[in-house]
C-alpha positions as a LaTeX table, in Angstrom:
\begin{tabular}{lrrr}
\hline
Residue & $x$ (\AA) & $y$ (\AA) & $z$ (\AA) \\
\hline
Met1 & 70.73 & 2.24 & 25.29 \\
Ile2 & 69.33 & 1.59 & 21.95 \\
Lys3 & 70.52 & 4.19 & 19.55 \\
Ser4 & 67.96 & 4.81 & 16.66 \\
Asn5 & 70.48 & 5.57 & 14.05 \\
Ile6 & 72.05 & 2.66 & 12.11 \\
Val7 & 74.79 & 4.25 & 10.87 \\
Ser8 & 75.75 & 7.61 & 12.27 \\
Lys9 & 77.56 & 10.25 & 10.25 \\
Glu10 & 80.98 & 9.57 & 12.20 \\
Cys11 & 80.81 & 6.15 & 11.06 \\
Ala12 & 79.81 & 6.89 & 7.32 \\
Asp13 & 82.51 & 9.25 & 7.33 \\
Asn14 & 85.12 & 6.69 & 8.58 \\
Lys15 & 86.31 & 5.49 & 4.93 \\
Asp16 & 88.67 & 3.08 & 6.41 \\
Asp17 & 85.89 & 0.70 & 7.75 \\
Gly18 & 84.83 & 0.30 & 4.29 \\
Ile19 & 81.00 & 1.70 & 5.11 \\
Thr20 & 80.02 & 3.83 & 1.97 \\
Thr21 & 76.73 & 6.15 & 1.77 \\
Glu22 & 75.16 & 7.33 & $-1.54$ \\
Gln23 & 72.43 & 9.98 & $-1.36$ \\
Leu24 & 69.77 & 8.79 & $-3.19$ \\
Val25 & 67.33 & 11.62 & $-3.73$ \\
Gln26 & 66.78 & 14.80 & $-1.47$ \\
Ser27 & 64.45 & 17.70 & $-2.65$ \\
Pro28 & 62.16 & 20.08 & $-1.24$ \\
Asp29 & 60.02 & 18.97 & $-4.45$ \\
Ala30 & 58.49 & 16.27 & $-6.00$ \\
Trp31 & 59.47 & 14.46 & $-9.43$ \\
Asn32 & 57.12 & 16.73 & $-11.19$ \\
Gly33 & 58.48 & 19.90 & $-9.72$ \\
Thr34 & 55.61 & 20.32 & $-7.23$ \\
Pro35 & 56.75 & 21.98 & $-3.81$ \\
Tyr36 & 56.37 & 20.28 & $-0.61$ \\
Glu37 & 54.87 & 22.33 & 1.74 \\
Arg38 & 54.40 & 20.47 & 5.01 \\
Tyr39 & 54.17 & 17.16 & 6.64 \\
Pro40 & 50.76 & 16.23 & 7.56 \\
Ala41 & 49.75 & 17.15 & 11.44 \\
Gly42 & 49.53 & 14.43 & 14.03 \\
Arg43 & 52.18 & 11.88 & 15.45 \\
Pro44 & 54.47 & 10.54 & 12.57 \\
Gln45 & 54.35 & 7.30 & 11.08 \\
Leu46 & 56.86 & 5.94 & 8.57 \\
Thr47 & 55.72 & 3.16 & 6.29 \\
Val48 & 57.87 & 1.11 & 4.01 \\
Met49 & 56.80 & $-0.96$ & 1.34 \\
Arg50 & 57.70 & $-3.55$ & $-1.74$ \\
Met51 & 55.96 & $-3.12$ & $-4.20$ \\
Thr52 & 55.86 & $-5.66$ & $-7.49$ \\
Ile53 & 54.06 & $-4.38$ & $-10.52$ \\
Pro54 & 53.82 & $-6.81$ & $-13.56$ \\
Ala55 & 54.53 & $-5.99$ & $-17.01$ \\
His56 & 52.07 & $-4.33$ & $-19.20$ \\
Thr57 & 50.31 & $-2.78$ & $-16.04$ \\
Ser58 & 49.01 & 0.46 & $-15.25$ \\
Leu59 & 48.07 & 1.71 & $-11.73$ \\
Pro60 & 44.64 & 3.66 & $-11.31$ \\
Leu61 & 44.78 & 7.30 & $-11.16$ \\
His62 & 45.43 & 8.17 & $-7.44$ \\
Thr63 & 47.02 & 11.17 & $-5.24$ \\
His64 & 49.14 & 10.77 & $-1.81$ \\
Pro65 & 48.26 & 12.48 & 0.91 \\
Met66 & 51.82 & 12.55 & 2.45 \\
Pro67 & 55.06 & 13.07 & 1.23 \\
Asn68 & 56.91 & 10.00 & 0.07 \\
Ala69 & 60.04 & 8.65 & $-1.99$ \\
Ala70 & 60.47 & 5.71 & $-3.82$ \\
Tyr71 & 63.54 & 3.43 & $-5.00$ \\
Ile72 & 63.40 & 1.01 & $-8.17$ \\
Leu73 & 65.16 & $-1.89$ & $-7.39$ \\
Ser74 & 64.51 & $-3.47$ & $-10.81$ \\
Gly75 & 62.36 & $-2.65$ & $-14.12$ \\
Gln76 & 61.31 & 0.60 & $-15.01$ \\
Leu77 & 58.57 & 2.39 & $-13.85$ \\
Thr78 & 56.74 & 5.63 & $-16.26$ \\
Leu79 & 54.87 & 8.13 & $-13.90$ \\
Glu80 & 52.15 & 10.18 & $-15.80$ \\
Glu81 & 50.81 & 13.49 & $-14.66$ \\
Tyr82 & 46.93 & 13.84 & $-14.84$ \\
Glu83 & 46.82 & 17.33 & $-15.17$ \\
Thr84 & 49.69 & 18.08 & $-17.74$ \\
Gly85 & 50.11 & 14.64 & $-19.38$ \\
Lys86 & 54.09 & 14.93 & $-18.35$ \\
Thr87 & 55.68 & 11.73 & $-18.05$ \\
Gln88 & 59.07 & 10.85 & $-16.46$ \\
Ile89 & 60.80 & 7.16 & $-16.49$ \\
Phe90 & 62.61 & 6.04 & $-13.69$ \\
Lys91 & 64.63 & 2.85 & $-14.03$ \\
Ala92 & 66.67 & 0.66 & $-11.56$ \\
Gly93 & 68.76 & 2.21 & $-9.11$ \\
Glu94 & 67.24 & 5.58 & $-9.51$ \\
Ala95 & 65.07 & 7.24 & $-6.90$ \\
Phe96 & 62.05 & 9.89 & $-6.91$ \\
Asn97 & 59.80 & 11.75 & $-4.67$ \\
Glu98 & 56.19 & 11.55 & $-5.59$ \\
Ala99 & 53.89 & 14.70 & $-5.08$ \\
Val100 & 51.53 & 15.30 & $-2.52$ \\
Gly101 & 47.94 & 15.91 & $-3.85$ \\
Asp102 & 48.85 & 15.51 & $-7.51$ \\
Ile103 & 46.78 & 13.13 & $-9.57$ \\
His104 & 49.04 & 10.99 & $-11.29$ \\
Arg105 & 49.56 & 6.98 & $-12.25$ \\
Gly106 & 52.43 & 4.69 & $-12.82$ \\
Tyr107 & 52.62 & 2.10 & $-15.47$ \\
Thr108 & 55.23 & $-0.58$ & $-16.52$ \\
Thr109 & 55.97 & $-1.80$ & $-19.86$ \\
Glu110 & 58.18 & $-4.90$ & $-21.17$ \\
Asp111 & 59.70 & $-5.96$ & $-17.42$ \\
Pro112 & 57.98 & $-5.71$ & $-14.08$ \\
Val113 & 59.08 & $-2.96$ & $-11.74$ \\
Val114 & 60.10 & $-3.68$ & $-7.86$ \\
Val115 & 59.82 & $-0.59$ & $-6.28$ \\
Ile116 & 60.60 & 0.28 & $-2.22$ \\
Val117 & 58.31 & 3.28 & $-1.18$ \\
Thr118 & 58.94 & 4.99 & 2.00 \\
Tyr119 & 55.65 & 7.09 & 2.96 \\
Ala120 & 56.14 & 10.18 & 5.98 \\
Gly121 & 52.40 & 10.09 & 6.96 \\
Val122 & 50.22 & 9.78 & 10.37 \\
Lys123 & 48.49 & 6.99 & 11.83 \\
Gly124 & 45.41 & 5.94 & 10.41 \\
Met125 & 46.17 & 8.01 & 7.31 \\
Pro126 & 45.74 & 6.10 & 3.80 \\
Leu127 & 49.04 & 5.89 & 1.54 \\
Ser128 & 46.79 & 6.43 & $-1.56$ \\
Glu129 & 43.58 & 7.54 & $-2.52$ \\
Thr130 & 42.53 & 6.01 & $-5.86$ \\
Leu131 & 40.02 & 8.19 & $-8.13$ \\
Ser132 & 36.92 & 6.64 & $-8.61$ \\
Asn133 & 36.99 & 6.83 & $-12.59$ \\
Gly134 & 40.59 & 5.26 & $-12.41$ \\
Ser135 & 41.59 & 6.33 & $-16.04$ \\
Leu136 & 43.01 & 9.53 & $-17.74$ \\
Lys137 & 41.26 & 11.87 & $-19.77$ \\
Asp138 & 41.34 & 11.15 & $-23.26$ \\
\hline
\end{tabular}
């Protein structure tokens, strides 16, 4: 029988074996305070992506139709919410939850960023949807 848990709670609680755990993020809300309402209907499909974004790069305005969480491996990423202009900077070693349905973008400054993103969607659902104009209002 194959267990689906790589590290069980019992194993993680046993400090004598050298295994440590650190909760990186847990919240019913996204980074901007938007609450999560529900997971998408359908058979779950998890997707884990490693993204490398060059320095001085702005991602297009987009939304996510599903909850997702990200972890910054290196560099820093600024998230910007379209409606309010609210921004927040996430640096290497930090994790955050992205909003479902809120228009936003991410951008880098002097250094590239490497981020791991985990999406909790359903088969056939796009991970993000880019806006046609792709830029923020002036």
